[in-house]
mmCIF file of C-alpha atoms and ligand atoms in Angstrom:
data_model
loop_
_atom_site.group_PDB
_atom_site.id
_atom_site.type_symbol
_atom_site.label_atom_id
_atom_site.label_comp_id
_atom_site.label_asym_id
_atom_site.label_seq_id
_atom_site.Cartn_x
_atom_site.Cartn_y
_atom_site.Cartn_z
ATOM 1 C CA MET A 1 -20.592 2.650 15.362
ATOM 2 C CA SER A 2 -21.506 2.701 11.689
ATOM 3 C CA ILE A 3 -19.015 2.681 8.805
ATOM 4 C CA ALA A 4 -19.862 6.341 8.174
ATOM 5 C CA GLU A 5 -19.235 7.298 11.806
ATOM 6 C CA ASN A 6 -15.956 5.395 11.879
ATOM 7 C CA LEU A 7 -14.755 7.116 8.711
ATOM 8 C CA HIS A 8 -15.735 10.504 10.034
ATOM 9 C CA ARG A 9 -13.922 9.923 13.336
ATOM 10 C CA ILE A 10 -10.729 8.758 11.603
ATOM 11 C CA THR A 11 -10.571 11.354 8.815
ATOM 12 C CA LYS A 12 -11.011 14.131 11.395
ATOM 13 C CA THR A 13 -7.755 13.126 13.089
ATOM 14 C CA LEU A 14 -5.651 12.918 9.904
ATOM 15 C CA PRO A 15 -3.528 15.973 9.124
ATOM 16 C CA PRO A 16 -3.520 17.419 5.594
ATOM 17 C CA GLY A 17 -1.137 15.471 3.381
ATOM 18 C CA VAL A 18 -2.091 12.108 4.869
ATOM 19 C CA LYS A 19 -4.463 10.071 2.742
ATOM 20 C CA LEU A 20 -6.795 7.422 4.081
ATOM 21 C CA VAL A 21 -6.725 4.125 2.200
ATOM 22 C CA ALA A 22 -9.831 2.181 3.273
ATOM 23 C CA VAL A 23 -8.913 -1.510 3.391
ATOM 24 C CA SER A 24 -12.049 -3.332 2.257
ATOM 25 C CA LYS A 25 -10.722 -6.892 1.938
ATOM 26 C CA THR A 26 -13.336 -9.529 2.896
ATOM 27 C CA HIS A 27 -16.052 -6.843 3.071
ATOM 28 C CA SER A 28 -19.037 -6.696 0.771
ATOM 29 C CA VAL A 29 -19.818 -4.366 -2.093
ATOM 30 C CA GLU A 30 -22.673 -2.971 0.056
ATOM 31 C CA GLU A 31 -20.277 -2.100 2.874
ATOM 32 C CA ILE A 32 -17.896 -0.475 0.419
ATOM 33 C CA MET A 33 -20.807 1.556 -0.987
ATOM 34 C CA GLU A 34 -21.646 2.753 2.508
ATOM 35 C CA ALA A 35 -18.119 4.147 2.801
ATOM 36 C CA TYR A 36 -18.271 5.532 -0.740
ATOM 37 C CA GLN A 37 -21.423 7.474 0.089
ATOM 38 C CA THR A 38 -19.589 9.371 2.822
ATOM 39 C CA GLY A 39 -17.122 10.585 0.178
ATOM 40 C CA GLN A 40 -14.369 7.976 0.590
ATOM 41 C CA ARG A 41 -12.840 7.246 -2.835
ATOM 42 C CA CYS A 42 -9.662 5.305 -2.110
ATOM 43 C CA PHE A 43 -9.960 1.600 -1.243
ATOM 44 C CA ALA A 44 -7.496 -1.283 -1.010
ATOM 45 C CA GLU A 45 -7.643 -5.042 -1.326
ATOM 46 C CA ASN A 46 -5.005 -7.722 -0.777
ATOM 47 C CA LYS A 47 -6.162 -10.452 -3.178
ATOM 48 C CA ALA A 48 -6.044 -9.911 -6.929
ATOM 49 C CA GLN A 49 -9.077 -12.032 -7.725
ATOM 50 C CA GLU A 50 -11.202 -10.497 -4.968
ATOM 51 C CA LEU A 51 -10.270 -7.045 -6.215
ATOM 52 C CA SER A 52 -10.950 -7.816 -9.871
ATOM 53 C CA ALA A 53 -14.347 -9.312 -8.922
ATOM 54 C CA LYS A 54 -15.431 -6.269 -6.898
ATOM 55 C CA GLN A 55 -14.099 -3.517 -9.143
ATOM 56 C CA PRO A 56 -16.710 -3.796 -11.958
ATOM 57 C CA LEU A 57 -19.554 -3.804 -9.405
ATOM 58 C CA LEU A 58 -18.535 -0.484 -7.898
ATOM 59 C CA PRO A 59 -18.362 3.137 -9.129
ATOM 60 C CA SER A 60 -15.634 3.809 -11.649
ATOM 61 C CA ASP A 61 -14.239 6.838 -9.791
ATOM 62 C CA ILE A 62 -12.922 4.629 -6.983
ATOM 63 C CA GLU A 63 -9.147 4.658 -6.776
ATOM 64 C CA TRP A 64 -8.126 1.045 -6.121
ATOM 65 C CA HIS A 65 -4.902 0.178 -4.333
ATOM 66 C CA PHE A 66 -3.366 -3.265 -3.988
ATOM 67 C CA ILE A 67 -1.684 -4.015 -0.653
ATOM 68 C CA GLY A 68 -1.043 -7.763 -0.459
ATOM 69 C CA HIS A 69 1.630 -10.136 -1.569
ATOM 70 C CA LEU A 70 1.228 -10.165 -5.348
ATOM 71 C CA GLN A 71 2.081 -13.227 -7.399
ATOM 72 C CA SER A 72 3.351 -12.506 -10.901
ATOM 73 C CA ASN A 73 0.650 -14.561 -12.566
ATOM 74 C CA LYS A 74 -2.077 -12.480 -10.860
ATOM 75 C CA VAL A 75 -0.901 -9.057 -12.025
ATOM 76 C CA LYS A 76 -3.004 -9.311 -15.199
ATOM 77 C CA TYR A 77 -6.247 -9.257 -13.176
ATOM 78 C CA ILE A 78 -5.614 -5.817 -11.718
ATOM 79 C CA ALA A 79 -3.387 -4.136 -14.327
ATOM 80 C CA PRO A 80 -6.289 -2.600 -16.314
ATOM 81 C CA PHE A 81 -7.416 -0.363 -13.455
ATOM 82 C CA VAL A 82 -5.219 -0.449 -10.317
ATOM 83 C CA SER A 83 -3.929 2.980 -9.197
ATOM 84 C CA LEU A 84 -1.175 2.004 -6.797
ATOM 85 C CA ILE A 85 0.486 -1.291 -5.897
ATOM 86 C CA HIS A 86 1.956 -0.990 -2.362
ATOM 87 C CA SER A 87 3.665 -4.355 -2.242
ATOM 88 C CA VAL A 88 6.456 -4.612 -4.806
ATOM 89 C CA ASP A 89 9.239 -6.740 -3.369
ATOM 90 C CA SER A 90 11.238 -7.933 -6.380
ATOM 91 C CA LEU A 91 12.585 -6.830 -9.730
ATOM 92 C CA LYS A 92 10.792 -9.740 -11.343
ATOM 93 C CA LEU A 93 7.418 -8.517 -10.070
ATOM 94 C CA LEU A 94 8.208 -4.993 -11.229
ATOM 95 C CA GLN A 95 8.993 -6.346 -14.708
ATOM 96 C CA VAL A 96 5.692 -8.218 -14.869
ATOM 97 C CA ILE A 97 3.767 -5.135 -13.730
ATOM 98 C CA ASP A 98 5.559 -3.113 -16.407
ATOM 99 C CA LYS A 99 4.636 -5.630 -19.082
ATOM 100 C CA GLU A 100 0.968 -5.797 -18.048
ATOM 101 C CA ALA A 101 0.777 -2.002 -17.744
ATOM 102 C CA SER A 102 2.159 -1.683 -21.251
ATOM 103 C CA LYS A 103 -0.458 -4.132 -22.610
ATOM 104 C CA ASN A 104 -3.109 -1.850 -21.129
ATOM 105 C CA GLY A 105 -1.482 1.327 -22.398
ATOM 106 C CA ARG A 106 -0.934 2.530 -18.831
ATOM 107 C CA THR A 107 1.753 3.490 -16.369
ATOM 108 C CA ILE A 108 1.236 1.851 -12.975
ATOM 109 C CA SER A 109 2.507 3.503 -9.800
ATOM 110 C CA CYS A 110 4.229 1.175 -7.344
ATOM 111 C CA LEU A 111 5.689 1.322 -3.854
ATOM 112 C CA LEU A 112 8.672 -0.771 -2.813
ATOM 113 C CA GLN A 113 7.748 -2.809 0.251
ATOM 114 C CA PHE A 114 10.369 -2.984 2.999
ATOM 115 C CA HIS A 115 10.757 -5.513 5.750
ATOM 116 C CA ILE A 116 10.881 -3.458 8.962
ATOM 117 C CA ALA A 117 9.188 -5.824 11.431
ATOM 118 C CA GLU A 118 10.745 -8.372 13.726
ATOM 119 C CA GLU A 119 8.601 -11.224 12.391
ATOM 120 C CA ASP A 120 10.131 -12.984 9.444
ATOM 121 C CA THR A 121 6.694 -13.771 8.058
ATOM 122 C CA LYS A 122 6.259 -10.303 6.599
ATOM 123 C CA PHE A 123 7.380 -9.784 3.033
ATOM 124 C CA GLY A 124 9.650 -7.027 1.943
ATOM 125 C CA LEU A 125 13.021 -5.838 0.781
ATOM 126 C CA ASP A 126 15.973 -4.575 2.746
ATOM 127 C CA ILE A 127 17.863 -1.491 1.678
ATOM 128 C CA GLU A 128 20.613 -3.420 -0.145
ATOM 129 C CA GLU A 129 18.066 -5.352 -2.201
ATOM 130 C CA ALA A 130 16.226 -2.140 -3.078
ATOM 131 C CA GLU A 131 19.421 -0.423 -4.185
ATOM 132 C CA GLU A 132 20.322 -3.426 -6.289
ATOM 133 C CA ILE A 133 16.976 -3.115 -8.099
ATOM 134 C CA LEU A 134 17.233 0.659 -8.528
ATOM 135 C CA GLU A 135 20.770 0.434 -9.896
ATOM 136 C CA SER A 136 20.063 -2.378 -12.336
ATOM 137 C CA LYS A 137 19.928 -1.965 -16.077
ATOM 138 C CA ALA A 138 16.726 -4.020 -16.150
ATOM 139 C CA TYR A 139 15.007 -1.479 -13.878
ATOM 140 C CA ARG A 140 16.104 1.471 -15.981
ATOM 141 C CA GLU A 141 14.572 -0.148 -19.057
ATOM 142 C CA LEU A 142 11.075 -0.266 -17.534
ATOM 143 C CA LYS A 143 8.855 2.348 -19.154
ATOM 144 C CA ASN A 144 5.384 1.632 -17.771
ATOM 145 C CA ILE A 145 5.956 1.718 -14.016
ATOM 146 C CA SER A 146 6.613 4.647 -11.711
ATOM 147 C CA ILE A 147 8.064 4.214 -8.224
ATOM 148 C CA ALA A 148 5.950 6.461 -6.013
ATOM 149 C CA GLY A 149 7.561 5.673 -2.657
ATOM 150 C CA ILE A 150 7.786 2.896 -0.095
ATOM 151 C CA MET A 151 5.623 0.793 2.226
ATOM 152 C CA GLY A 152 6.151 -1.191 5.393
ATOM 153 C CA MET A 153 4.341 -2.992 8.193
ATOM 154 C CA ALA A 154 5.415 -2.772 11.816
ATOM 155 C CA THR A 155 5.653 -5.744 14.145
ATOM 156 C CA PHE A 156 2.336 -6.897 15.605
ATOM 157 C CA THR A 157 3.004 -5.968 19.240
ATOM 158 C CA ASP A 158 1.753 -3.897 22.182
ATOM 159 C CA ASP A 159 5.207 -2.359 22.449
ATOM 160 C CA TYR A 160 4.513 0.992 20.853
ATOM 161 C CA ASP A 161 8.100 2.157 21.317
ATOM 162 C CA GLN A 162 9.168 -0.664 19.056
ATOM 163 C CA VAL A 163 6.463 0.194 16.510
ATOM 164 C CA ARG A 164 7.632 3.808 16.531
ATOM 165 C CA ARG A 165 11.261 2.757 15.992
ATOM 166 C CA GLU A 166 10.241 0.619 13.036
ATOM 167 C CA PHE A 167 8.274 3.446 11.407
ATOM 168 C CA ARG A 168 11.193 5.806 12.016
ATOM 169 C CA HIS A 169 13.425 3.294 10.284
ATOM 170 C CA LEU A 170 11.091 3.217 7.268
ATOM 171 C CA LYS A 171 11.121 7.022 7.092
ATOM 172 C CA ALA A 172 14.930 6.948 7.157
ATOM 173 C CA ILE A 173 14.927 4.480 4.257
ATOM 174 C CA PHE A 174 12.607 6.811 2.351
ATOM 175 C CA ASP A 175 14.906 9.794 2.941
ATOM 176 C CA GLN A 176 17.954 7.803 1.878
ATOM 177 C CA LEU A 177 16.383 6.573 -1.373
ATOM 178 C CA LYS A 178 14.894 9.984 -2.097
ATOM 179 C CA GLY A 179 18.300 11.637 -1.763
ATOM 180 C CA LYS A 180 20.195 9.016 -3.708
ATOM 181 C CA TYR A 181 17.825 8.045 -6.547
ATOM 182 C CA PHE A 182 14.762 10.290 -6.639
ATOM 183 C CA ALA A 183 15.933 13.765 -5.648
ATOM 184 C CA HIS A 184 14.565 15.217 -8.883
ATOM 185 C CA ASP A 185 11.506 13.008 -9.127
ATOM 186 C CA PRO A 186 8.412 14.553 -7.517
ATOM 187 C CA ALA A 187 6.492 11.279 -8.082
ATOM 188 C CA PHE A 188 8.576 9.612 -5.337
ATOM 189 C CA ARG A 189 6.794 10.993 -2.282
ATOM 190 C CA GLU A 190 4.666 8.361 -0.528
ATOM 191 C CA ILE A 191 5.350 6.529 2.721
ATOM 192 C CA SER A 192 2.643 3.932 3.241
ATOM 193 C CA MET A 193 2.675 3.029 6.916
ATOM 194 C CA GLY A 194 0.080 2.644 9.658
ATOM 195 C CA MET A 195 -2.940 0.368 10.125
ATOM 196 C CA SER A 196 -5.914 0.441 12.527
ATOM 197 C CA ASP A 197 -3.850 -0.127 15.665
ATOM 198 C CA ASP A 198 -0.828 1.998 14.888
ATOM 199 C CA TYR A 199 -1.735 4.683 12.356
ATOM 200 C CA GLU A 200 -1.482 7.542 14.832
ATOM 201 C CA ILE A 201 2.137 6.615 15.535
ATOM 202 C CA ALA A 202 2.773 6.227 11.796
ATOM 203 C CA VAL A 203 1.334 9.669 11.061
ATOM 204 C CA SER A 204 3.534 11.272 13.708
ATOM 205 C CA GLU A 205 6.554 9.579 12.069
ATOM 206 C CA GLY A 206 5.779 10.907 8.588
ATOM 207 C CA SER A 207 3.280 8.556 6.947
ATOM 208 C CA THR A 208 1.478 9.879 3.864
ATOM 209 C CA LEU A 209 -0.825 6.859 3.312
ATOM 210 C CA VAL A 210 -2.549 5.038 6.158
ATOM 211 C CA ARG A 211 -4.112 1.660 5.359
ATOM 212 C CA ILE A 212 -7.067 1.199 7.704
ATOM 213 C CA GLY A 213 -9.497 -1.715 7.614
ATOM 214 C CA SER A 214 -11.020 -2.995 10.850
ATOM 215 C CA SER A 215 -11.411 0.436 12.479
ATOM 216 C CA ILE A 216 -13.663 1.389 9.561
ATOM 217 C CA PHE A 217 -15.474 -1.813 8.615
ATOM 218 C CA GLY A 218 -15.253 -3.810 11.850
ATOM 219 C CA ALA A 219 -13.567 -7.157 12.374
ATOM 220 C CA ARG A 220 -12.960 -9.290 9.311
ATOM 221 C CA ILE A 221 -14.733 -12.634 9.146
ATOM 222 C CA TYR A 222 -12.806 -15.146 7.083
ATOM 223 C CA THR A 223 -14.980 -17.854 5.648
HETATM 224 C C1 LIG B 1 -5.367 -5.926 6.204
HETATM 225 C C2 LIG B 1 -4.267 -4.967 5.979
HETATM 226 C C3 LIG B 1 -4.327 -3.661 6.511
HETATM 227 C C4 LIG B 1 -5.470 -3.167 7.385
HETATM 228 O O1 LIG B 1 -5.409 -3.759 8.647
HETATM 229 P P1 LIG B 1 -6.354 -3.274 9.856
HETATM 230 O O2 LIG B 1 -5.630 -3.698 11.071
HETATM 231 O O3 LIG B 1 -7.662 -3.978 9.669
HETATM 232 O O4 LIG B 1 -6.498 -1.804 9.766
HETATM 233 C C5 LIG B 1 -3.285 -2.800 6.215
HETATM 234 N N1 LIG B 1 -2.242 -3.184 5.458
HETATM 235 C C6 LIG B 1 -2.151 -4.416 4.939
HETATM 236 C C7 LIG B 1 -0.964 -4.770 4.113
HETATM 237 C C8 LIG B 1 -3.152 -5.355 5.185
HETATM 238 O O5 LIG B 1 -3.045 -6.582 4.668
#
């Protein structure tokens, strides 16, 4: 199946209100262009330097998302153009993003990443840590970031009941934060959950952003 056919097959199954984020990490500019030519405009990468190298080579109407663990000293590479950072897991990172956004005269939208999986290798906050950030004075002073919602990754497992429970948990976290901190903020509306193997479950549990890589571009080859 070609990239175009894969995209067509996947977008057909997504209900309105769910946006496809095409995860292009490790894939070439040519492969990204093939997806672009079918009309796909939203792409995501998980390495700041890879993203900042590809961005100038590709059309300027691409909406770039960042989905990986982001080190503070790498924020400057993506701050001039990134549309949404899915992986904010500390107040310190949020402060650096705010500072770099301000230098570029921008406001950068961010998602708080939550740890919902069983593995302890996956990054992310728990609800107490998130509330601590949202209630802090330091957070309230940030002017150049906007919290647009939350993100999470389910456990890598064949047990789809477990995956569903984890996504349901993330949706419950979203509802709790929405009610408590963002009830009057329409910008807080995204739930980024679901990848190639589990996006259908994620969509049925309320995802608004699915991050799909290998089902579009094929297996990644790490060199
Ligand atoms: C790589 C990656 C994806 C896409 O994974 P696929 O299984 O290839 O669809 C989604 N989210 C994050 C955070 C990733 O790093």
